[in-house]
């Protein structure tokens, strides 16, 4: 790895926040005491990423550094530390597949294999069509509904090979299915349905 | 103050000290990589683990504040095992390339692996490899060797004040780099080579040149600026191979500037190793010492005393200055001057030209006014001390001169001298800040003192000093920042025009008018040499620079690494260089050349060894005998009333890398100059 290998080869010539984001920045900066504006570096990087097709160009890093009176390298350190920030272009659908132990035990490998079969990409790659990028990530914090695939900001849960394939097809057709569990599980209840407080639930329903 | 026990020795340390410092107090050495006493605490190498009573596991002593009643043991089996574990992890990804590593023989990791390393690796997997990073012409990187102590990152951020280095990525893929691999734009950048505990950052000009055990090491003084940084000169045979800093808390702590470190390759190029005489064809031809002296003696015998003058350069040692002054005193010429740049300094008023507060005084100053100087390029190590003071106490700093990034925020006053009269009259807000400060400080640079209205500026500054308490019975914050290493010695011994004598400007004017029969340039290259065509010019020095090209006789002298010489830094501190190598070819020590010439005249100067020159010098100016000390100067009235001129205030120097004959001859400095030029062009483009 070197700096050149973690950042995009082709960089835009300039970067500026949109007027809408400028308003958000004013709100974010107001949260921190005077002289501590550098604390806003992470929210600003996130804004920049959302504004710029889900990746952060170097010009945005420089812009933010300038804005927060930080050294450019300090901003780059933050941006390169967190996997949340993309320093290279990603597809329209950015898939983050959790492969940490609970997801792995519940079949994350099938999910990843399906992505590989359907899109011919492994971790860190973008599909030929350019619409999909996949990244294997560590725990996404939704272990109860494992395995998880995060698509941009949303979680799809309880995936297996078949449902992953359907999800990808739906995404390819630009019709993302409803987020959450693909097997219709509510919240984090057991896969076989609620096992406790079942009576109260019925009563609650009856009460409607 | 907490009292604690280290290996059953009881020590008392200052509040806020760390366990590691307490251990050192108790005489126990703690291995470390990331900890450095002049940098912030990172606590990431874990090598300094020690056992603390009632702690469930070893603690990192560098990051643990010493507490009252702590019981620390550093020699338990658990400590040894823990450190061995740390070492094993460090070596997991460290290449076994000591035989081709320039750090070999002076490597912290190598040394500590002798104490804590296993004899073989249990690691079967491939080691990680990291690509080299471009950091400019001075620093060579082999980043595979990096152990991520982040000393370099902390140095450039904290001490140098140019936050360009950082650690990108995380976990196993952390890499130290500059932003987009830009060249480091700091005048102190090469200090990170000394800080690097492994061979990841090594010296590019010194790459594969020598091993440390081949070198003879000599303790000396840097002459590339007037701070007099303490250095160690490492030489092998006839060549000076490198310069390293030496610890001196009062002067340079443990840093030196890049110029001090790398201009030395200029000592190998453009050297004068032979006397030269200008022939009838107008070209310089090699000659013998005899012929050269004969030619000079012929002119000197014919000329009247007032037709001869001497100009001393910026890097001349006190002995040579004294010898030349003795010569001119003896022949009766008052035309001598050591102020090449025409600085208007009165040599009789010592407090008007010293850095009176001393460099250590910066640590207690609480307001600072900089006039006509850019300390970042004129004395980078001193500037780092101002930055340290700023970081510790956020002292207000005002800067009058060309706008520049001094690595700490300044209240920029513009470059018009009128502001000074406003401050002196108390009509400027900064005057109030100085008035309310307990120990205000003024730094005056050569940019102000070489102006035509320097007398009036000095008058104003002195008035201001008295008014706002820059000078009180126990504090003198009036500081002059010299740029020439030999200047203060020259002023101290009175190497300035005597009664009716001409200064540099006057001598050059007279020489141009053909009124000077002989002008003696002692290492003087920073003058308008075109004015010297109508006079017989002697150039005595070590480099074939501007001065030698106009000379009729060239006398090859010794550079600062080739002689024992006294230098007085801008504080007035007397320090001594020592000989690391011999002068090249037929070159001689400068005092000896002048002494030998005097034999050809009707008299001989009264000294015939280095010891007798120095004794004569000390007899004439006693404080030259107190090496390492400063003789404080009495605060006197100086300057003179007058009108201020309207031209913009300049700094003492306009660029850092090529400022003397040696640095102009240095290829490394030329490369740095180009890199810095490119850097500023890029910055301007943005």
Short mmCIF file of C-alpha atoms in Angstrom, two decimals, chain B residues 225-615:
data_model
loop_
_atom_site.label_atom_id
_atom_site.label_comp_id
_atom_site.label_asym_id
_atom_site.label_seq_id
_atom_site.Cartn_x
_atom_site.Cartn_y
_atom_site.Cartn_z
CA UNK B 225 24.11 30.53 11.20
CA UNK B 226 24.95 32.66 14.20
CA UNK B 227 23.33 30.43 16.78
CA UNK B 228 26.44 28.32 17.25
CA UNK B 229 24.61 24.99 17.44
CA UNK B 230 26.75 22.34 19.03
CA UNK B 231 27.64 19.64 16.55
CA UNK B 232 29.69 16.51 16.22
CA UNK B 233 31.73 16.28 13.06
CA UNK B 234 32.30 12.76 11.82
CA UNK B 235 35.21 12.36 9.45
CA UNK B 236 37.04 9.54 7.80
CA UNK B 237 40.51 10.30 6.50
CA UNK B 238 40.51 13.68 4.80
CA UNK B 239 36.75 13.95 4.38
CA UNK B 240 34.06 15.23 6.64
CA UNK B 241 31.26 12.75 6.09
CA UNK B 242 28.51 13.95 8.33
CA UNK B 243 27.47 16.34 11.01
CA UNK B 244 25.26 15.39 13.92
CA UNK B 245 23.84 17.53 16.70
CA UNK B 246 25.28 17.54 20.17
CA UNK B 247 23.22 18.15 23.26
CA UNK B 248 23.40 21.65 24.68
CA UNK B 249 20.29 22.75 26.53
CA UNK B 250 21.40 26.35 26.52
CA UNK B 251 21.91 26.61 22.78
CA UNK B 252 20.35 24.08 20.48
CA UNK B 253 18.83 21.44 22.79
CA UNK B 254 19.43 18.50 20.49
CA UNK B 255 18.43 19.87 17.10
CA UNK B 256 20.40 21.36 14.24
CA UNK B 257 19.27 22.91 11.01
CA UNK B 258 19.40 21.12 7.69
CA UNK B 259 22.05 23.55 6.50
CA UNK B 260 24.28 22.81 9.47
CA UNK B 261 23.92 19.12 8.76
CA UNK B 262 24.20 18.99 5.00
CA UNK B 263 26.15 22.00 3.72
CA UNK B 264 29.33 20.07 4.53
CA UNK B 265 29.49 18.46 1.12
CA UNK B 266 30.38 21.98 0.02
CA UNK B 267 33.67 21.46 1.86
CA UNK B 268 34.73 19.09 -0.89
CA UNK B 269 33.95 21.35 -3.83
CA UNK B 270 35.30 24.69 -5.04
CA UNK B 271 38.04 24.56 -2.43
CA UNK B 272 41.09 26.77 -2.60
CA UNK B 273 43.94 24.36 -2.06
CA UNK B 274 46.75 26.43 -3.51
CA UNK B 275 47.80 30.08 -3.49
CA UNK B 276 46.96 31.86 -6.73
CA UNK B 277 48.37 34.95 -8.40
CA UNK B 278 46.69 36.92 -11.13
CA UNK B 279 49.03 36.88 -14.10
CA UNK B 280 49.56 39.37 -16.86
CA UNK B 281 46.89 37.56 -18.88
CA UNK B 282 44.32 38.50 -16.25
CA UNK B 283 43.83 34.93 -15.10
CA UNK B 284 44.61 33.32 -11.77
CA UNK B 285 47.58 30.97 -11.85
CA UNK B 286 48.75 28.63 -9.11
CA UNK B 287 51.71 30.08 -7.27
CA UNK B 288 53.87 29.29 -4.30
CA UNK B 289 53.24 30.80 -0.87
CA UNK B 290 56.49 32.73 -1.32
CA UNK B 291 55.42 34.36 -4.56
CA UNK B 292 52.00 35.16 -3.18
CA UNK B 293 53.45 36.79 -0.06
CA UNK B 294 56.03 38.67 -2.14
CA UNK B 295 53.29 40.07 -4.34
CA UNK B 296 51.29 41.24 -1.34
CA UNK B 297 54.33 42.62 0.53
CA UNK B 298 55.33 44.60 -2.54
CA UNK B 299 51.98 46.36 -2.65
CA UNK B 300 51.76 46.82 1.12
CA UNK B 301 55.20 48.37 1.38
CA UNK B 302 54.37 50.91 -1.30
CA UNK B 303 50.93 51.82 -0.08
CA UNK B 304 50.24 54.36 2.63
CA UNK B 305 48.40 52.90 5.64
CA UNK B 306 45.15 54.70 4.86
CA UNK B 307 45.19 53.17 1.37
CA UNK B 308 44.72 49.69 2.75
CA UNK B 309 41.56 48.11 4.11
CA UNK B 310 40.30 44.78 5.34
CA UNK B 311 36.84 43.25 5.19
CA UNK B 312 36.09 40.13 7.21
CA UNK B 313 33.45 37.62 6.14
CA UNK B 314 30.67 35.92 8.04
CA UNK B 315 32.30 32.65 9.05
CA UNK B 316 35.72 33.76 10.18
CA UNK B 317 37.02 32.50 13.51
CA UNK B 318 38.11 34.90 16.23
CA UNK B 319 41.80 34.00 15.95
CA UNK B 320 41.91 34.92 12.25
CA UNK B 321 39.99 38.12 12.90
CA UNK B 322 42.36 38.98 15.69
CA UNK B 323 45.43 38.26 13.58
CA UNK B 324 44.16 40.44 10.73
CA UNK B 325 43.17 43.19 13.13
CA UNK B 326 46.64 43.05 14.70
CA UNK B 327 48.18 43.30 11.24
CA UNK B 328 46.15 46.35 10.28
CA UNK B 329 46.62 47.96 13.69
CA UNK B 330 50.32 47.46 13.23
CA UNK B 331 50.50 49.00 9.78
CA UNK B 332 48.32 51.79 11.07
CA UNK B 333 45.26 51.47 8.87
CA UNK B 334 41.90 52.19 10.46
CA UNK B 335 39.96 50.68 7.58
CA UNK B 336 38.75 47.35 8.94
CA UNK B 337 35.19 46.06 9.10
CA UNK B 338 33.47 42.78 9.85
CA UNK B 339 29.98 43.95 8.89
CA UNK B 340 29.79 42.87 5.26
CA UNK B 341 26.09 43.64 5.04
CA UNK B 342 26.64 47.16 6.33
CA UNK B 343 24.75 46.59 9.58
CA UNK B 344 24.87 49.74 11.64
CA UNK B 345 26.06 48.35 14.92
CA UNK B 346 28.27 50.23 17.32
CA UNK B 347 30.89 47.81 18.60
CA UNK B 348 31.35 49.85 21.76
CA UNK B 349 27.81 49.23 22.91
CA UNK B 350 27.78 45.52 23.49
CA UNK B 351 24.21 45.29 24.71
CA UNK B 352 23.09 46.83 21.42
CA UNK B 353 24.26 43.86 19.40
CA UNK B 354 23.78 40.82 21.63
CA UNK B 355 20.85 38.46 22.07
CA UNK B 356 20.75 39.70 25.65
CA UNK B 357 18.02 37.45 26.99
CA UNK B 358 20.01 34.40 25.85
CA UNK B 359 18.30 31.57 24.02
CA UNK B 360 17.21 30.01 27.31
CA UNK B 361 15.53 33.32 28.10
CA UNK B 362 13.00 32.58 25.36
CA UNK B 363 11.59 29.92 27.69
CA UNK B 364 10.43 32.61 30.09
CA UNK B 365 9.49 35.41 27.69
CA UNK B 366 5.80 36.25 27.59
CA UNK B 367 5.50 38.64 24.63
CA UNK B 368 7.64 38.94 21.57
CA UNK B 369 8.12 41.60 18.93
CA UNK B 370 10.15 40.58 15.87
CA UNK B 371 11.50 43.40 13.71
CA UNK B 372 13.23 42.92 10.36
CA UNK B 373 13.92 39.26 10.73
CA UNK B 374 12.65 35.87 9.69
CA UNK B 375 13.96 33.71 12.54
CA UNK B 376 12.69 30.58 10.81
CA UNK B 377 15.40 30.85 8.15
CA UNK B 378 17.94 32.92 10.05
CA UNK B 379 18.16 30.64 13.10
CA UNK B 380 15.75 27.71 12.65
CA UNK B 381 16.69 25.99 15.90
CA UNK B 382 16.14 29.17 17.88
CA UNK B 383 12.84 29.61 16.06
CA UNK B 384 11.80 26.14 17.22
CA UNK B 385 12.42 27.35 20.75
CA UNK B 386 10.10 30.29 20.19
CA UNK B 387 7.54 27.85 18.86
CA UNK B 388 7.97 25.69 21.95
CA UNK B 389 7.37 28.74 24.10
CA UNK B 390 4.31 29.58 22.04
CA UNK B 391 2.91 26.05 22.38
CA UNK B 392 3.45 26.03 26.14
CA UNK B 393 2.10 29.46 26.89
CA UNK B 394 0.46 30.91 23.77
CA UNK B 395 2.61 34.01 24.04
CA UNK B 396 1.63 36.90 21.78
CA UNK B 397 4.09 37.40 18.92
CA UNK B 398 4.12 40.38 16.59
CA UNK B 399 6.09 40.38 13.37
CA UNK B 400 7.28 43.41 11.45
CA UNK B 401 8.94 42.48 8.18
CA UNK B 402 8.16 40.53 5.05
CA UNK B 403 5.22 38.23 5.66
CA UNK B 404 6.30 34.67 6.37
CA UNK B 405 5.10 31.51 8.04
CA UNK B 406 7.13 31.41 11.23
CA UNK B 407 5.49 28.10 12.36
CA UNK B 408 3.55 29.89 15.10
CA UNK B 409 0.73 32.39 14.72
CA UNK B 410 1.84 35.99 14.66
CA UNK B 411 0.19 39.32 14.84
CA UNK B 412 1.48 40.53 11.48
CA UNK B 413 2.27 44.23 11.54
CA UNK B 414 3.12 44.62 7.86
CA UNK B 415 6.46 45.70 6.52
CA UNK B 416 6.32 49.45 7.09
CA UNK B 417 8.65 50.79 9.73
CA UNK B 418 6.15 53.46 10.77
CA UNK B 419 4.37 50.85 12.86
CA UNK B 420 7.41 50.84 15.08
CA UNK B 421 7.05 54.50 15.93
CA UNK B 422 3.42 53.85 16.77
CA UNK B 423 4.37 51.02 19.10
CA UNK B 424 7.15 53.09 20.66
CA UNK B 425 4.72 55.92 21.20
CA UNK B 426 2.29 53.53 22.87
CA UNK B 427 -0.32 54.15 20.20
CA UNK B 428 -0.43 50.58 18.92
CA UNK B 429 -2.38 47.78 20.63
CA UNK B 430 0.77 45.64 20.76
CA UNK B 431 2.46 48.24 22.96
CA UNK B 432 -0.17 47.53 25.59
CA UNK B 433 0.43 43.80 25.29
CA UNK B 434 4.14 44.37 25.83
CA UNK B 435 3.50 46.72 28.69
CA UNK B 436 1.36 44.18 30.49
CA UNK B 437 3.85 41.36 29.90
CA UNK B 438 6.28 40.52 32.67
CA UNK B 439 9.15 39.59 30.41
CA UNK B 440 8.58 41.12 26.99
CA UNK B 441 11.17 40.43 24.35
CA UNK B 442 12.26 42.14 21.15
CA UNK B 443 14.15 40.39 18.37
CA UNK B 444 15.78 42.73 15.87
CA UNK B 445 17.11 41.25 12.69
CA UNK B 446 19.69 42.37 10.22
CA UNK B 447 16.84 43.42 7.94
CA UNK B 448 16.33 46.35 10.28
CA UNK B 449 19.93 47.02 11.31
CA UNK B 450 21.39 47.27 7.83
CA UNK B 451 18.93 49.96 6.79
CA UNK B 452 20.07 53.53 6.37
CA UNK B 453 17.83 54.51 9.28
CA UNK B 454 19.09 51.75 11.57
CA UNK B 455 20.26 54.28 14.15
CA UNK B 456 16.78 55.71 14.46
CA UNK B 457 15.29 52.21 14.66
CA UNK B 458 17.70 51.28 17.43
CA UNK B 459 16.84 54.50 19.25
CA UNK B 460 13.13 53.73 19.01
CA UNK B 461 13.58 50.15 20.13
CA UNK B 462 15.72 51.16 23.05
CA UNK B 463 13.19 53.77 24.13
CA UNK B 464 10.47 51.15 23.80
CA UNK B 465 12.54 48.67 25.79
CA UNK B 466 12.92 51.08 28.67
CA UNK B 467 9.30 52.09 28.51
CA UNK B 468 7.55 48.72 28.45
CA UNK B 469 9.94 46.79 30.62
CA UNK B 470 11.91 44.87 28.02
CA UNK B 471 14.88 45.78 30.16
CA UNK B 472 14.55 45.57 33.94
CA UNK B 473 17.19 44.89 36.58
CA UNK B 474 16.72 41.13 36.27
CA UNK B 475 15.67 40.79 32.64
CA UNK B 476 17.03 42.04 29.35
CA UNK B 477 14.81 41.07 26.47
CA UNK B 478 16.47 43.25 23.83
CA UNK B 479 17.81 40.77 21.32
CA UNK B 480 19.67 41.17 18.08
CA UNK B 481 19.53 38.19 15.78
CA UNK B 482 22.72 37.94 13.79
CA UNK B 483 23.03 35.81 10.71
CA UNK B 484 26.84 35.63 10.60
CA UNK B 485 28.67 33.21 12.86
CA UNK B 486 31.78 35.35 13.08
CA UNK B 487 30.09 38.70 13.57
CA UNK B 488 29.82 38.94 17.34
CA UNK B 489 33.44 37.90 17.82
CA UNK B 490 34.46 40.63 15.37
CA UNK B 491 32.38 43.24 17.17
CA UNK B 492 33.63 42.10 20.59
CA UNK B 493 37.25 42.59 19.59
CA UNK B 494 36.51 45.80 17.70
CA UNK B 495 36.97 44.63 14.13
CA UNK B 496 35.27 47.81 13.00
CA UNK B 497 36.63 51.02 11.47
CA UNK B 498 38.96 52.89 13.79
CA UNK B 499 39.24 56.67 13.99
CA UNK B 500 38.63 58.04 10.50
CA UNK B 501 38.30 54.53 9.17
CA UNK B 502 35.96 53.51 6.38
CA UNK B 503 33.26 50.90 6.74
CA UNK B 504 32.59 48.25 4.11
CA UNK B 505 30.54 50.59 1.98
CA UNK B 506 33.14 53.32 2.26
CA UNK B 507 36.00 50.97 1.44
CA UNK B 508 34.23 49.63 -1.63
CA UNK B 509 33.46 53.15 -2.77
CA UNK B 510 37.06 54.23 -2.26
CA UNK B 511 38.33 51.11 -3.98
CA UNK B 512 36.05 51.80 -6.93
CA UNK B 513 37.43 55.32 -7.12
CA UNK B 514 40.93 53.88 -7.14
CA UNK B 515 41.81 55.34 -3.74
CA UNK B 516 42.47 51.97 -2.17
CA UNK B 517 45.75 50.32 -2.99
CA UNK B 518 44.94 47.10 -1.20
CA UNK B 519 41.75 45.47 0.00
CA UNK B 520 42.08 42.33 2.09
CA UNK B 521 39.06 40.06 1.98
CA UNK B 522 39.10 37.56 4.82
CA UNK B 523 36.45 35.09 3.70
CA UNK B 524 34.30 37.99 2.52
CA UNK B 525 32.07 36.97 -0.39
CA UNK B 526 28.80 38.71 0.36
CA UNK B 527 29.87 42.13 -0.89
CA UNK B 528 29.65 43.90 -4.22
CA UNK B 529 32.94 42.55 -5.59
CA UNK B 530 32.61 44.41 -8.89
CA UNK B 531 33.77 47.53 -7.02
CA UNK B 532 37.14 45.95 -6.36
CA UNK B 533 38.48 45.93 -9.90
CA UNK B 534 40.55 49.08 -9.41
CA UNK B 535 42.40 47.94 -6.33
CA UNK B 536 44.83 45.20 -5.49
CA UNK B 537 42.63 42.58 -3.80
CA UNK B 538 43.79 39.78 -1.53
CA UNK B 539 41.27 37.03 -0.91
CA UNK B 540 41.99 34.78 2.02
CA UNK B 541 39.48 32.01 2.50
CA UNK B 542 38.54 28.45 1.80
CA UNK B 543 36.19 28.60 -1.17
CA UNK B 544 36.51 29.87 -4.68
CA UNK B 545 33.43 32.03 -4.44
CA UNK B 546 32.72 35.63 -5.40
CA UNK B 547 35.64 37.07 -3.45
CA UNK B 548 38.28 34.84 -5.00
CA UNK B 549 37.18 35.58 -8.55
CA UNK B 550 38.08 39.27 -8.27
CA UNK B 551 41.22 38.73 -6.21
CA UNK B 552 44.74 39.43 -7.41
CA UNK B 553 46.18 37.09 -4.83
CA UNK B 554 44.32 34.15 -3.37
CA UNK B 555 45.49 32.71 -0.06
CA UNK B 556 43.93 29.33 0.73
CA UNK B 557 42.65 29.13 4.28
CA UNK B 558 40.99 26.51 6.45
CA UNK B 559 37.28 25.90 6.84
CA UNK B 560 35.70 25.61 10.27
CA UNK B 561 36.11 21.85 10.36
CA UNK B 562 39.83 22.16 9.73
CA UNK B 563 40.93 24.38 12.54
CA UNK B 564 40.49 25.15 16.18
CA UNK B 565 38.72 28.43 16.24
CA UNK B 566 36.70 30.49 18.63
CA UNK B 567 33.26 31.64 17.59
CA UNK B 568 30.92 33.84 19.57
CA UNK B 569 27.28 33.18 18.92
CA UNK B 570 24.58 35.82 18.89
CA UNK B 571 24.09 35.46 22.63
CA UNK B 572 27.73 36.34 23.17
CA UNK B 573 28.57 32.75 24.08
CA UNK B 574 32.17 31.84 23.32
CA UNK B 575 32.46 28.40 21.74
CA UNK B 576 35.17 26.49 19.96
CA UNK B 577 35.42 24.42 16.81
CA UNK B 578 37.90 21.60 16.62
CA UNK B 579 39.86 20.14 13.79
CA UNK B 580 38.24 17.11 12.21
CA UNK B 581 40.35 17.00 9.05
CA UNK B 582 43.34 18.88 7.70
CA UNK B 583 42.95 21.73 5.24
CA UNK B 584 43.25 20.50 1.64
CA UNK B 585 46.46 20.86 -0.34
CA UNK B 586 48.59 23.76 0.71
CA UNK B 587 45.85 25.56 2.60
CA UNK B 588 46.77 26.77 6.07
CA UNK B 589 45.04 28.03 9.16
CA UNK B 590 44.12 31.66 8.68
CA UNK B 591 45.93 33.20 11.63
CA UNK B 592 49.12 31.44 10.51
CA UNK B 593 48.85 32.88 6.99
CA UNK B 594 48.60 36.41 8.35
CA UNK B 595 51.45 35.76 10.76
CA UNK B 596 53.62 34.44 7.94
CA UNK B 597 52.87 37.44 5.77
CA UNK B 598 53.83 39.83 8.55
CA UNK B 599 57.35 38.43 8.34
CA UNK B 600 57.64 39.94 4.87
CA UNK B 601 56.82 43.36 6.18
CA UNK B 602 59.07 45.25 8.49
CA UNK B 603 57.67 43.57 11.59
CA UNK B 604 56.46 40.21 12.80
CA UNK B 605 53.20 39.74 14.62
CA UNK B 606 53.88 38.68 18.22
CA UNK B 607 52.58 35.15 18.08
CA UNK B 608 53.84 31.96 16.55
CA UNK B 609 51.51 29.23 17.70
CA UNK B 610 47.80 28.82 18.01
CA UNK B 611 48.16 28.94 21.77
CA UNK B 612 49.96 32.28 21.68
CA UNK B 613 47.38 33.82 19.31
CA UNK B 614 44.65 32.78 21.63
CA UNK B 615 46.56 34.02 24.65
#
